[in-house]
PDB file of C-alpha atoms and ligand atoms in Angstrom:
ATOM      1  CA  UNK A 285     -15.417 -14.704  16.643  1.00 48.00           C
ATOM      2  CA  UNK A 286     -13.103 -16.538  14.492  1.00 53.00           C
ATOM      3  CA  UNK A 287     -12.613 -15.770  11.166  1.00 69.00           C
ATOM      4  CA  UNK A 288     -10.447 -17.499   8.223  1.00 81.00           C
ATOM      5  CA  UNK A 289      -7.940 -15.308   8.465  1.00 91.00           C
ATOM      6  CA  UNK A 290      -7.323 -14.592  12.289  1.00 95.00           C
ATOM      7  CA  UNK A 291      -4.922 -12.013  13.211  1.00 98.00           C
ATOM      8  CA  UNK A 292      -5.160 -11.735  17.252  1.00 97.00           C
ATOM      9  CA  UNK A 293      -2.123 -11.252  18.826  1.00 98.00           C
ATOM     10  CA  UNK A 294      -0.312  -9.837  15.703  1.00 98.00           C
ATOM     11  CA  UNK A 295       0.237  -5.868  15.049  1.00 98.00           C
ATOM     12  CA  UNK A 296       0.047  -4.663  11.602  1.00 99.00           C
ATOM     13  CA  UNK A 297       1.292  -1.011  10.667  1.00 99.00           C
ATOM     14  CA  UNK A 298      -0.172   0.464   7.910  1.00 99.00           C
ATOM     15  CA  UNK A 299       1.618   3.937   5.732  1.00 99.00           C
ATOM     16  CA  UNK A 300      -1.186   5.675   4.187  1.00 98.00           C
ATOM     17  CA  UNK A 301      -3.981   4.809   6.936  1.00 98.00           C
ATOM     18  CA  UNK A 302      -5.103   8.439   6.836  1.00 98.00           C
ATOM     19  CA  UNK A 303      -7.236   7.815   3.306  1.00 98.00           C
ATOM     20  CA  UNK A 304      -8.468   5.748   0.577  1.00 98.00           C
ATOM     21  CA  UNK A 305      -7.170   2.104   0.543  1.00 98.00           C
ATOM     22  CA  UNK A 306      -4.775   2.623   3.774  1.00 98.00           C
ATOM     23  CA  UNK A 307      -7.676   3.727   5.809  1.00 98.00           C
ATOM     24  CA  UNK A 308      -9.838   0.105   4.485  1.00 98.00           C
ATOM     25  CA  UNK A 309      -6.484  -1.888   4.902  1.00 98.00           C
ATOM     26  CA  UNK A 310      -6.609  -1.167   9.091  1.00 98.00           C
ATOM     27  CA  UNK A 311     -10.074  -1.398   9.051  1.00 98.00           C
ATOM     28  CA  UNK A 312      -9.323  -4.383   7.015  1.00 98.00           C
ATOM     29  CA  UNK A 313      -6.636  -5.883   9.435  1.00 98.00           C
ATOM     30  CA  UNK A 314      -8.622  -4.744  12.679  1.00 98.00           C
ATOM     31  CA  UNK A 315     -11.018  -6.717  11.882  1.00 97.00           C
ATOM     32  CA  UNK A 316      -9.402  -9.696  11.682  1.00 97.00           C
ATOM     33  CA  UNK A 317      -8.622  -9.196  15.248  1.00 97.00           C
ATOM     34  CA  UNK A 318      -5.195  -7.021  14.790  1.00 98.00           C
ATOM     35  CA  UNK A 319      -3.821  -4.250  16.476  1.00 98.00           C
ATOM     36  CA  UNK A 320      -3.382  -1.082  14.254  1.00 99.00           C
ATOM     37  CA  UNK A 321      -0.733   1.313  13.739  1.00 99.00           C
ATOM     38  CA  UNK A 322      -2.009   4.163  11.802  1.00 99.00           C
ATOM     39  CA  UNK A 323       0.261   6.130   9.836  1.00 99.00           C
ATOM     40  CA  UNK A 324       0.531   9.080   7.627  1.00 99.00           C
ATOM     41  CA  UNK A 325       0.899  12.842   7.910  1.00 98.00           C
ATOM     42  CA  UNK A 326      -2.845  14.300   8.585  1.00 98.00           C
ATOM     43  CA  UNK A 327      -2.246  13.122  12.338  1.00 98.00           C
ATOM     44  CA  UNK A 328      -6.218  14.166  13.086  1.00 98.00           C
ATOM     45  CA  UNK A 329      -7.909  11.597  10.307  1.00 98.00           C
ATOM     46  CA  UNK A 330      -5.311   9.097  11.628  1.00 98.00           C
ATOM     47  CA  UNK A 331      -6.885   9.791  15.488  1.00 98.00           C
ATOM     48  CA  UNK A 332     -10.363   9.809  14.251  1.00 98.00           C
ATOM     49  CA  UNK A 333      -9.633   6.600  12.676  1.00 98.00           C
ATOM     50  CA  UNK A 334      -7.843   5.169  16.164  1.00 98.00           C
ATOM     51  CA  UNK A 335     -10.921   5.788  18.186  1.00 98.00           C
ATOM     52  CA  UNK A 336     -13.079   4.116  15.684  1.00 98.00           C
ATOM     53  CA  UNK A 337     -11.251   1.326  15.729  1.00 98.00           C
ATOM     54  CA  UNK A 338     -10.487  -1.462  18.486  1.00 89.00           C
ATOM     55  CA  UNK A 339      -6.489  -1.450  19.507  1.00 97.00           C
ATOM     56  CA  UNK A 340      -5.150   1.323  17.801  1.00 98.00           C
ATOM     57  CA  UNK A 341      -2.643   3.388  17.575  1.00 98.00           C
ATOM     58  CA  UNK A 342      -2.418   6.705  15.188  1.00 98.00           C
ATOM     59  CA  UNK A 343       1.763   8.091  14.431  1.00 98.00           C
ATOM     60  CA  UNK A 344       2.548  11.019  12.441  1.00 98.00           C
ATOM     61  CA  UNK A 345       4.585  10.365   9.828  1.00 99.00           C
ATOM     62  CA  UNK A 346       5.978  11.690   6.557  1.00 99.00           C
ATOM     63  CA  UNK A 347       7.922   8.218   4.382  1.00 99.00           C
ATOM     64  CA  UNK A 348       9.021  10.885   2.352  1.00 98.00           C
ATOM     65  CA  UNK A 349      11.247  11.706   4.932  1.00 98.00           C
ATOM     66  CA  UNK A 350      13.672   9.395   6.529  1.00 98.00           C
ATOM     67  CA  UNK A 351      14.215  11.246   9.451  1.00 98.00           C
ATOM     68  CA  UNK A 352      10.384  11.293   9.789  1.00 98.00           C
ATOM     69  CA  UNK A 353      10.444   7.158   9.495  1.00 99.00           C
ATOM     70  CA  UNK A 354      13.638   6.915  11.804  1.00 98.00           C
ATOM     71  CA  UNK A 355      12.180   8.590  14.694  1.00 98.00           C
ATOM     72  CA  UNK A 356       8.705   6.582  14.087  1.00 98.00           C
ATOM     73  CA  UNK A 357      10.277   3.700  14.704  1.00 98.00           C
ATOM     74  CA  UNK A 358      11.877   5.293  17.719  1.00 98.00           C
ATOM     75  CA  UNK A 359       9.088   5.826  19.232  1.00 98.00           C
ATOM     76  CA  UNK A 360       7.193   3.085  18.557  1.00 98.00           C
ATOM     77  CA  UNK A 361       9.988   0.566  19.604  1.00 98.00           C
ATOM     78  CA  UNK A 362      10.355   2.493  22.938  1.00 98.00           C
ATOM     79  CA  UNK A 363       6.374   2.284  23.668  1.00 98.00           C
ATOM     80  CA  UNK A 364       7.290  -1.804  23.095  1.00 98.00           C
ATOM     81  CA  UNK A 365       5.483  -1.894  19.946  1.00 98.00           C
ATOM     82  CA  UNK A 366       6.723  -4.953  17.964  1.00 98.00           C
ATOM     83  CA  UNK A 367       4.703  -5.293  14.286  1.00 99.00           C
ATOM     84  CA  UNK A 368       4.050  -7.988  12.322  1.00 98.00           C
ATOM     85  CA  UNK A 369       2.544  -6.717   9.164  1.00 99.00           C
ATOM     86  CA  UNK A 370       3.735  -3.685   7.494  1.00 99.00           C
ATOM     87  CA  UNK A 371       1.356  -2.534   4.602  1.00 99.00           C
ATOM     88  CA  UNK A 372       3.450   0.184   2.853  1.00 99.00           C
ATOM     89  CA  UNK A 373       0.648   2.051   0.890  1.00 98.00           C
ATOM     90  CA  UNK A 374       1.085   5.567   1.417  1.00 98.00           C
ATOM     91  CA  UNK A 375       1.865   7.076  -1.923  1.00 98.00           C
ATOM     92  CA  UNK A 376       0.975  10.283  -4.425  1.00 98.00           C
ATOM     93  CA  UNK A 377       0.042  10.255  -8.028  1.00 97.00           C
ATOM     94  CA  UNK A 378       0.942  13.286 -10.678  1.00 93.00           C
ATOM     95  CA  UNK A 379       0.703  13.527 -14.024  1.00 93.00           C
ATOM     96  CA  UNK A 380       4.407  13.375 -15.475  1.00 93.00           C
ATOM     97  CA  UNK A 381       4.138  14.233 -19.219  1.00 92.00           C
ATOM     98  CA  UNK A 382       7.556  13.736 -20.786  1.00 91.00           C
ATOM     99  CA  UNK A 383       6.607  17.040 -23.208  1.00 92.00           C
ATOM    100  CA  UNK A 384       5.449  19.254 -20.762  1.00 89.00           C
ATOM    101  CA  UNK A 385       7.651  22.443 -20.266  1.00 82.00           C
ATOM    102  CA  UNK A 386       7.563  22.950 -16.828  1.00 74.00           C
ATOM    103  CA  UNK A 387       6.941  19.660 -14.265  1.00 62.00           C
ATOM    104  CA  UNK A 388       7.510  21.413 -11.439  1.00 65.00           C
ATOM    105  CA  UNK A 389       9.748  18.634  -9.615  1.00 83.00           C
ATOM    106  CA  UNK A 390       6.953  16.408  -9.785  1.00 93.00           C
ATOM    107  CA  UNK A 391       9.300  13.408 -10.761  1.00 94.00           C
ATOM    108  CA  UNK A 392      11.108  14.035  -8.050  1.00 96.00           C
ATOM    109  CA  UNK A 393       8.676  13.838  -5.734  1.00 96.00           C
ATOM    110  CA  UNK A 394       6.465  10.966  -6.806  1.00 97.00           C
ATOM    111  CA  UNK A 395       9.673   8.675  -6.722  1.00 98.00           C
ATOM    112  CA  UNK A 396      10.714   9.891  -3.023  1.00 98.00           C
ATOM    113  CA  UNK A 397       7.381   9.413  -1.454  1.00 98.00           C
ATOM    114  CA  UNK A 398       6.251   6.263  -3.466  1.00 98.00           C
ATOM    115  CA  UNK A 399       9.842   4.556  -3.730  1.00 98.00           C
ATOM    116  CA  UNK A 400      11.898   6.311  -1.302  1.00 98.00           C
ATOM    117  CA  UNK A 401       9.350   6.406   0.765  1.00 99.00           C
ATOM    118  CA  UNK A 402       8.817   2.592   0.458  1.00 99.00           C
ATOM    119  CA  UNK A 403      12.301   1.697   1.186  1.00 99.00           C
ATOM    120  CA  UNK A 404      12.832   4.019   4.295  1.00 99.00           C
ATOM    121  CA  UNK A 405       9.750   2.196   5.642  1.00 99.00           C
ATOM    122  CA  UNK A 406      10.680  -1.379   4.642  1.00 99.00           C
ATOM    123  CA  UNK A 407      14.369  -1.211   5.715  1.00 99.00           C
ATOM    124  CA  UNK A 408      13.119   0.101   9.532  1.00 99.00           C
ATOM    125  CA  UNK A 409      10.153  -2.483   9.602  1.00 99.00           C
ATOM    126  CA  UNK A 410      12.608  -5.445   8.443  1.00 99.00           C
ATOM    127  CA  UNK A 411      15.398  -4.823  10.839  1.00 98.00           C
ATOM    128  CA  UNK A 412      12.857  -4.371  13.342  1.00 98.00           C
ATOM    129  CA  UNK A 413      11.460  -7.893  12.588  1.00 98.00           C
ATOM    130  CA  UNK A 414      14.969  -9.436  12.313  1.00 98.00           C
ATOM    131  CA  UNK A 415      15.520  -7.409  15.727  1.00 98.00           C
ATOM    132  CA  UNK A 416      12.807  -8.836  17.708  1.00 98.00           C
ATOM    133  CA  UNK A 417      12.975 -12.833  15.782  1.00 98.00           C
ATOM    134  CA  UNK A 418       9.378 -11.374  14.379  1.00 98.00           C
ATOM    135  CA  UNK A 419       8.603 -13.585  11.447  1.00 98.00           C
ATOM    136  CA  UNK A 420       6.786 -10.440   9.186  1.00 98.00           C
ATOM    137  CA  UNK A 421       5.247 -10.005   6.140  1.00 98.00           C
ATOM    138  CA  UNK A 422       5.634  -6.830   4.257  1.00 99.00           C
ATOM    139  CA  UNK A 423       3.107  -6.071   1.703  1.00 99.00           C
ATOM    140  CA  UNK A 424       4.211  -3.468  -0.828  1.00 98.00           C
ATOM    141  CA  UNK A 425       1.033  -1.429  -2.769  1.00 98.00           C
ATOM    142  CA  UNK A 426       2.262  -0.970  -6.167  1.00 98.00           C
ATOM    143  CA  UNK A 427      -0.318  -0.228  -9.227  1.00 98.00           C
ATOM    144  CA  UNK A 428      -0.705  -2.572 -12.885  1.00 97.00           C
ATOM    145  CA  UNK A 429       0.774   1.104 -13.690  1.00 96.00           C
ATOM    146  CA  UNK A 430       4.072  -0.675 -12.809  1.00 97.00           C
ATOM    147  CA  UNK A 431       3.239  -3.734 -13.986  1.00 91.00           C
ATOM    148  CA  UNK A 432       1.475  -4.667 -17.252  1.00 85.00           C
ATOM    149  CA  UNK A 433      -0.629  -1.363 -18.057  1.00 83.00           C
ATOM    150  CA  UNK A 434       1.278   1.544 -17.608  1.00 85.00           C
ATOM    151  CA  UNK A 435      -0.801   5.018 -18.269  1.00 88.00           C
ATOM    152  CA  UNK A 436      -0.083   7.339 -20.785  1.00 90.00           C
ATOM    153  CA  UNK A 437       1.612  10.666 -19.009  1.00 92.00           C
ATOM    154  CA  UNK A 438       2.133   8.482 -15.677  1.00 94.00           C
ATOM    155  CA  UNK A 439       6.063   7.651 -16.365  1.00 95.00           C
ATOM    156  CA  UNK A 440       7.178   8.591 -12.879  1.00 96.00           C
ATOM    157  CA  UNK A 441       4.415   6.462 -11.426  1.00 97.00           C
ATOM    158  CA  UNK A 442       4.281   4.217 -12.911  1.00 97.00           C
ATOM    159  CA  UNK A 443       8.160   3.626 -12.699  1.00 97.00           C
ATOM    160  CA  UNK A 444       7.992   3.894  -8.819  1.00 98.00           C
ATOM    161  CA  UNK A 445       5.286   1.261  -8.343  1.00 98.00           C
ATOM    162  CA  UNK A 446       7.597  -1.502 -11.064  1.00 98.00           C
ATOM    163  CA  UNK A 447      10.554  -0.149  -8.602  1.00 98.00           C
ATOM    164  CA  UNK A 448       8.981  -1.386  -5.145  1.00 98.00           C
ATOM    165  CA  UNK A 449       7.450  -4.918  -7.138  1.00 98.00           C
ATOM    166  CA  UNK A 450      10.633  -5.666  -8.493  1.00 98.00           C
ATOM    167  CA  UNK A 451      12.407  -3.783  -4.632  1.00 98.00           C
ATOM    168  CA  UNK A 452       9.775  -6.831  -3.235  1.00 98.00           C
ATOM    169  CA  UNK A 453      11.714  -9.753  -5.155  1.00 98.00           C
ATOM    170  CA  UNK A 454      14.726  -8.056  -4.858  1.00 98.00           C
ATOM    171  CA  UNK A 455      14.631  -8.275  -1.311  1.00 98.00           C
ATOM    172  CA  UNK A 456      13.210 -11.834  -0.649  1.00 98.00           C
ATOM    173  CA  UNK A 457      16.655 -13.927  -0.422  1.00 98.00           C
ATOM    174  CA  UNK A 458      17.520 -11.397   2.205  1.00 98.00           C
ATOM    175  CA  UNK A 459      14.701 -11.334   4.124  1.00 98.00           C
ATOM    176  CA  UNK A 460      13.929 -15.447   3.986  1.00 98.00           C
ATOM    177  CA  UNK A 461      16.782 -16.742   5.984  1.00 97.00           C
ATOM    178  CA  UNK A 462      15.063 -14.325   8.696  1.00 98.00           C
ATOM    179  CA  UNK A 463      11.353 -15.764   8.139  1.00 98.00           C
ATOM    180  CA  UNK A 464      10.152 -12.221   6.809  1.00 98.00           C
ATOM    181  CA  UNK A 465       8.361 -12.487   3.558  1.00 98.00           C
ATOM    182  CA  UNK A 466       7.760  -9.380   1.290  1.00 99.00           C
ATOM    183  CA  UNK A 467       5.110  -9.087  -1.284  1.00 98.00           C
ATOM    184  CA  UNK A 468       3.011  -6.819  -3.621  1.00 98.00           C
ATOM    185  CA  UNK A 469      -0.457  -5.691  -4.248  1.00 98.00           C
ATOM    186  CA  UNK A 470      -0.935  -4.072  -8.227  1.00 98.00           C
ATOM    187  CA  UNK A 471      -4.650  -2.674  -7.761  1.00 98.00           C
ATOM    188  CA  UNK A 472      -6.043  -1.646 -11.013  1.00 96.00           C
ATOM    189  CA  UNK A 473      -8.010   1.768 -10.532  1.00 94.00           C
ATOM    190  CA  UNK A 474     -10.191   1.902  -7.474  1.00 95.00           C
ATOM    191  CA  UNK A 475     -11.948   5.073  -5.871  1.00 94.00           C
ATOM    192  CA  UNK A 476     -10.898   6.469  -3.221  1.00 96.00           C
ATOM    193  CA  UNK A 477      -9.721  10.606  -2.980  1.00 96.00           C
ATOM    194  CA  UNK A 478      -6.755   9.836  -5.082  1.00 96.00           C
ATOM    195  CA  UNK A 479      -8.855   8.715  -8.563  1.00 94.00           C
ATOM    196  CA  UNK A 480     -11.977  10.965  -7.767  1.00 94.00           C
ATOM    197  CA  UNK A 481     -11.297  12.972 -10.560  1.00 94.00           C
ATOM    198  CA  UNK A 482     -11.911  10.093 -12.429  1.00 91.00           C
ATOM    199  CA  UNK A 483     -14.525   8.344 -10.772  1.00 93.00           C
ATOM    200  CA  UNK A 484     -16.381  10.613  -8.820  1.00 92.00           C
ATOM    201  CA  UNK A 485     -19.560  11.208 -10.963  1.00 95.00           C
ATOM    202  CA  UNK A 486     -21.888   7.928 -12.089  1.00 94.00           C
ATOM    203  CA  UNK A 487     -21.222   8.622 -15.574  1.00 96.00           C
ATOM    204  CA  UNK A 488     -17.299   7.919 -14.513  1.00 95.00           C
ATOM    205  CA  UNK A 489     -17.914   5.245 -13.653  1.00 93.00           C
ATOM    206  CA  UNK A 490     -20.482   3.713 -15.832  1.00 94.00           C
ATOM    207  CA  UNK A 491     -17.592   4.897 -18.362  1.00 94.00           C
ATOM    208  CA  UNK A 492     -14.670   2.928 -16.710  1.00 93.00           C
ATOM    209  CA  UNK A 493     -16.859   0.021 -15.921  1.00 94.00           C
ATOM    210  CA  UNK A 494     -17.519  -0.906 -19.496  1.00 93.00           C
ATOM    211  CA  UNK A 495     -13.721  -0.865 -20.082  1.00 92.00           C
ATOM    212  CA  UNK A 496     -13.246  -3.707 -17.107  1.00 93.00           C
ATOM    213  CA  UNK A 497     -13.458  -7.168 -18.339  1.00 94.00           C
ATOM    214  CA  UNK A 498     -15.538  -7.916 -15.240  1.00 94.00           C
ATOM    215  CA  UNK A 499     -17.773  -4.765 -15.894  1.00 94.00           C
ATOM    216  CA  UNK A 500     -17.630  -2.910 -12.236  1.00 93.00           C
ATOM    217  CA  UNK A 501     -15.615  -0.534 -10.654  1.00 92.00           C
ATOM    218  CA  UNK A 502     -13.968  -1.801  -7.607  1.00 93.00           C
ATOM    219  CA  UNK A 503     -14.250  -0.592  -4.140  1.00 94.00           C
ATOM    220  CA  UNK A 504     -11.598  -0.948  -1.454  1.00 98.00           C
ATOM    221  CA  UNK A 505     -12.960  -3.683   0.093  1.00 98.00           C
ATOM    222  CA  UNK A 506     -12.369  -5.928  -3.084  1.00 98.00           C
ATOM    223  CA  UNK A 507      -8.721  -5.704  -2.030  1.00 98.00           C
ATOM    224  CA  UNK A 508      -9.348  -6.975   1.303  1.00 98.00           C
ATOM    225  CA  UNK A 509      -9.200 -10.803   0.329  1.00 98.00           C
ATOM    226  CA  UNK A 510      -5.549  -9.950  -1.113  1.00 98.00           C
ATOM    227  CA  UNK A 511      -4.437  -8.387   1.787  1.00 98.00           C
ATOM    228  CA  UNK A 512      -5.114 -11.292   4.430  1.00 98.00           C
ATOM    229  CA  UNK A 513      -3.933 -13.681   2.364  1.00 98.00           C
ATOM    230  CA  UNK A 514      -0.762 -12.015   2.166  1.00 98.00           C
ATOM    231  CA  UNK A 515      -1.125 -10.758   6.214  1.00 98.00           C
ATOM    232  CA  UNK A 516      -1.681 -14.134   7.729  1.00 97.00           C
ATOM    233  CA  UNK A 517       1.598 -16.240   7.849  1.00 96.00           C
ATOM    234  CA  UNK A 518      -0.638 -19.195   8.813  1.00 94.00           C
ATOM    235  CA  UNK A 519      -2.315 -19.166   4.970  1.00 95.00           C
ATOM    236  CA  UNK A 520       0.726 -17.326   2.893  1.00 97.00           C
ATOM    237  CA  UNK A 521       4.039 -18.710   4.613  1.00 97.00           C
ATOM    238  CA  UNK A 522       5.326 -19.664   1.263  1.00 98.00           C
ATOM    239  CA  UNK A 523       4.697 -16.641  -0.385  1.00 98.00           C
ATOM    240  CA  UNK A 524       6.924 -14.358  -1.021  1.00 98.00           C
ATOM    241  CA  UNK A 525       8.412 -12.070  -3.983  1.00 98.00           C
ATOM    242  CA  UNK A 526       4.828 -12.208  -5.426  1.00 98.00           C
ATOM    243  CA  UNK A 527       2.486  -9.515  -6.921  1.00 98.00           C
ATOM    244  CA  UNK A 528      -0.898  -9.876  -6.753  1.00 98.00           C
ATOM    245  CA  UNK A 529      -3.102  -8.035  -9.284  1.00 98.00           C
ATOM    246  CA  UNK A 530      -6.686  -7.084  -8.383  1.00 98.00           C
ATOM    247  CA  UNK A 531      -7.907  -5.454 -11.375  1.00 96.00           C
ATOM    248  CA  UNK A 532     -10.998  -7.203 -12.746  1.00 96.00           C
ATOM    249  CA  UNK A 533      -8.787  -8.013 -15.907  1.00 95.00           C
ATOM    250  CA  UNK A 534      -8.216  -4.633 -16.829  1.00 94.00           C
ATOM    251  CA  UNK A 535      -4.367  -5.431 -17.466  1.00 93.00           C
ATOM    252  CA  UNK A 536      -5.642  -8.378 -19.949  1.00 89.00           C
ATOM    253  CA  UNK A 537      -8.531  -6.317 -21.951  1.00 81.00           C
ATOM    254  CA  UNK A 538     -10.249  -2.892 -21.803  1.00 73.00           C
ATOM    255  CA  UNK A 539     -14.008  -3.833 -22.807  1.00 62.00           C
ATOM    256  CA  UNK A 540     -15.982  -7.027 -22.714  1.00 54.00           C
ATOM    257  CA  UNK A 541     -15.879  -6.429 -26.659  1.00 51.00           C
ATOM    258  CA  UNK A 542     -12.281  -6.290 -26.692  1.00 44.00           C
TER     259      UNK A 542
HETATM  260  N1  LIG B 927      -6.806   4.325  -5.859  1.00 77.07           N
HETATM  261  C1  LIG B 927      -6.321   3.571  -6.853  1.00 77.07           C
HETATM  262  O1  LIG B 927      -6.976   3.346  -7.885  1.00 77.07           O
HETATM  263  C2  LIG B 927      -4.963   2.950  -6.727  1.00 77.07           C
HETATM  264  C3  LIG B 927      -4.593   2.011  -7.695  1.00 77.07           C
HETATM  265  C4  LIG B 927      -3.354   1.417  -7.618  1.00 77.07           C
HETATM  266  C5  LIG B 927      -2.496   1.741  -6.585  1.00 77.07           C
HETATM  267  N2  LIG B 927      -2.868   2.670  -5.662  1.00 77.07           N
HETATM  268  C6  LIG B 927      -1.916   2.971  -4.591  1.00 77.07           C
HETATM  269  O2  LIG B 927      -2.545   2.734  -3.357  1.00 77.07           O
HETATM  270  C7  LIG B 927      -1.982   3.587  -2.372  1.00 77.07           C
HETATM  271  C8  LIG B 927      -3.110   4.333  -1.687  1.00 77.07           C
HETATM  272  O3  LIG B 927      -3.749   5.165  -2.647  1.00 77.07           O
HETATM  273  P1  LIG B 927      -5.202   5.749  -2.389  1.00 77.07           P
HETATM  274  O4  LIG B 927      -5.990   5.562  -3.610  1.00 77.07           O
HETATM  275  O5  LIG B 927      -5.703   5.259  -1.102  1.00 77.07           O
HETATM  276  O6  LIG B 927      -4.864   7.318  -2.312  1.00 77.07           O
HETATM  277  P2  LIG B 927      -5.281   8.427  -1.259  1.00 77.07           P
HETATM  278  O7  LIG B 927      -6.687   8.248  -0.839  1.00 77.07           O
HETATM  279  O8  LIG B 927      -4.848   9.716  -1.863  1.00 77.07           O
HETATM  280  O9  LIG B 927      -4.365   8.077  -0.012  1.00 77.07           O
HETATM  281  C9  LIG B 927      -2.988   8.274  -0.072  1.00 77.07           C
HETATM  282  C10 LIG B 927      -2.444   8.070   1.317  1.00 77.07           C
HETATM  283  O10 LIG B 927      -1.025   8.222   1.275  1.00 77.07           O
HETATM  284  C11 LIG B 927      -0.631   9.078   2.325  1.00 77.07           C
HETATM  285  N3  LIG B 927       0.591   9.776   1.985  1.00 77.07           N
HETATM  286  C12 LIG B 927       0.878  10.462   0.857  1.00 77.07           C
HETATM  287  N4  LIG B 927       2.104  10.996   0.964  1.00 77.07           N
HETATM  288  C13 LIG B 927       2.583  10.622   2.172  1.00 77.07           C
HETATM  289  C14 LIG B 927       3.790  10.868   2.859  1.00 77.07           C
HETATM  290  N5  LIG B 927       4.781  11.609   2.328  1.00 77.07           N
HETATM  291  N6  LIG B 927       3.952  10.339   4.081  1.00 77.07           N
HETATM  292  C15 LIG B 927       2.975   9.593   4.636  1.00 77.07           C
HETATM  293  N7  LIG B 927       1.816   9.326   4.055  1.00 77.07           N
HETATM  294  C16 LIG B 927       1.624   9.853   2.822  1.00 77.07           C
HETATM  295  C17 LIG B 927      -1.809  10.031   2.512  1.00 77.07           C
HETATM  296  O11 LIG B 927      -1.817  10.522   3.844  1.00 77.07           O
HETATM  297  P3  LIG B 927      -1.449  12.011   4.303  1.00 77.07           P
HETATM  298  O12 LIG B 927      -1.831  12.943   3.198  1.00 77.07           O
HETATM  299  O13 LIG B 927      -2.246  12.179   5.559  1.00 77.07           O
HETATM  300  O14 LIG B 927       0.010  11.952   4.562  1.00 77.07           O
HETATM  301  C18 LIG B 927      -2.981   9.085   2.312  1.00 77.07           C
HETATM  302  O15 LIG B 927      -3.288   8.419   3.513  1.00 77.07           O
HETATM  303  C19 LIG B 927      -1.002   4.500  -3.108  1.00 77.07           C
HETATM  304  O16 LIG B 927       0.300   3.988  -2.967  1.00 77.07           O
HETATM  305  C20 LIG B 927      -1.464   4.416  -4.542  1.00 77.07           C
HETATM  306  O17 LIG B 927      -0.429   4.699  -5.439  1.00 77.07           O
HETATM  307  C21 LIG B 927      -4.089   3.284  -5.708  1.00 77.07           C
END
């Protein structure tokens, strides 16, 4: 079948595939005809995943950890891999509370999975591209956390998803004269295992919902028309540096009242 957004023939890998919105992004990007390279640490969701879906392929790996990324790409260049799409959404979220007495390194390790871990990916993915004349797109999951509506408590979040949106622009006159284009995704909150705390009861919900302008919580799947735009050279090729929030208007007002 064809669909709008086509992607046979291209390969997209996607950080984070083991959960939440990586594990809807391949399902996502399979659908639209790609093949899948499944990333993360929890190697056994990322194989359960794989056999689920058509042309797959599941790789442990830890962004956190550049050695983890380099040899990735090792072995994925010397299987004759060559990707197309690289979705970087693997990423953590801790409370950061600027008055709290002890926070146990969590700074530290928010920013070197979520923007570390971002750039380790991206600068492997882009030379591979350049490498192989691949004309890419990079999409960069970031949060409105880092854009317009930063969270109380959430300073090292939030400054690690504004790092890779503004790492995304940064990088575009490099990338360009190579035909790779790099952009961003700010979600507002959606639930998946990271925000169940938050959402995981009806009431939760039913809370949050009346503080959307559009008056639902999203699921992943409302990030899927994002995502292929942003995929598919054939629809985006002029895009690039950009952020695109899907947030129901949360950034712009937090009831219909409001
Ligand atoms: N859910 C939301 O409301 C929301 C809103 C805005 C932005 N986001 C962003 O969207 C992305 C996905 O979040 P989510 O809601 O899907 O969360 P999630 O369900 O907790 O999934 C997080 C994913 O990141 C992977 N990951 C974490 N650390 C990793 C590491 N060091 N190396 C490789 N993979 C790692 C996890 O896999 P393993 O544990 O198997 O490694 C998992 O697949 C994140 O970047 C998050 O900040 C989420």
């Amino acid at each position: 079948m064809t669909t709008l957004f086509d992607l046979q023939g291209k390969t997209a890998l996607i950080t984070g595939a083991s959960s939440g919105l990586g594990e809807q992004f391949a399902r996502c990007l399979s659908g639209a005809g790609a093949r899948v390279i499944l990333a993360a640490r929890r190697i056994d969701q990322l194989k359960t995943l794989a056999a689920e879906l058509n042309n797959a392929r599941a790789i442990q790996m830890d962004v956190s950890d550049k050695a983890s990324v380099t040899s990735c790409f090792a072995e994925l260049e010397q299987a004759g891999e060559k990707i197309d799409i690289c979705v970087n959404s693997a990423g953590i979220a801790v409370l950061t509370p600027i008055f709290a007495e002890d926070d146990n390194d969590s700074f530290e390790s928010i920013i070197q999975t979520n923007l570390m871990g971002v750039w380790y990916v991206t600068k492997a993915v882009a030379n591979h591209m350049k490498n192989h004349s691949i004309h890419g797109s990079i999409i960069n999951i970031a949060s409105i956390n880092g854009d317009a509506f930063p969270y109380k408590e959430a300073t090292a979040y939030a400054t690690s998803k504004a790092a890779v949106i503004h790492m995304a622009k940064s990088l575009v006159t490099e990338l360009s004269r190579h035909q790779i284009r790099i952009n961003s995704i700010a979600p507002g909150l959606f639930h998946t295992p990271m925000t169940d705390h938050k959402l995981g009861t009806d009431q939760q919900r039913q809370e949050f919902a009346e503080q959307i302008p559009m008056g639902f919580v999203a699921t992943p799947k409302d990030l899927d028309g994002a995502l292929l735009l942003l995929a598919s050279n054939a629809h985006s090729s002029y895009i690039t540096g950009s952020c695109i929030t899907v947030d129901g208007g949360k950034s712009f007002g937090t009831s219909w009242g409001a």
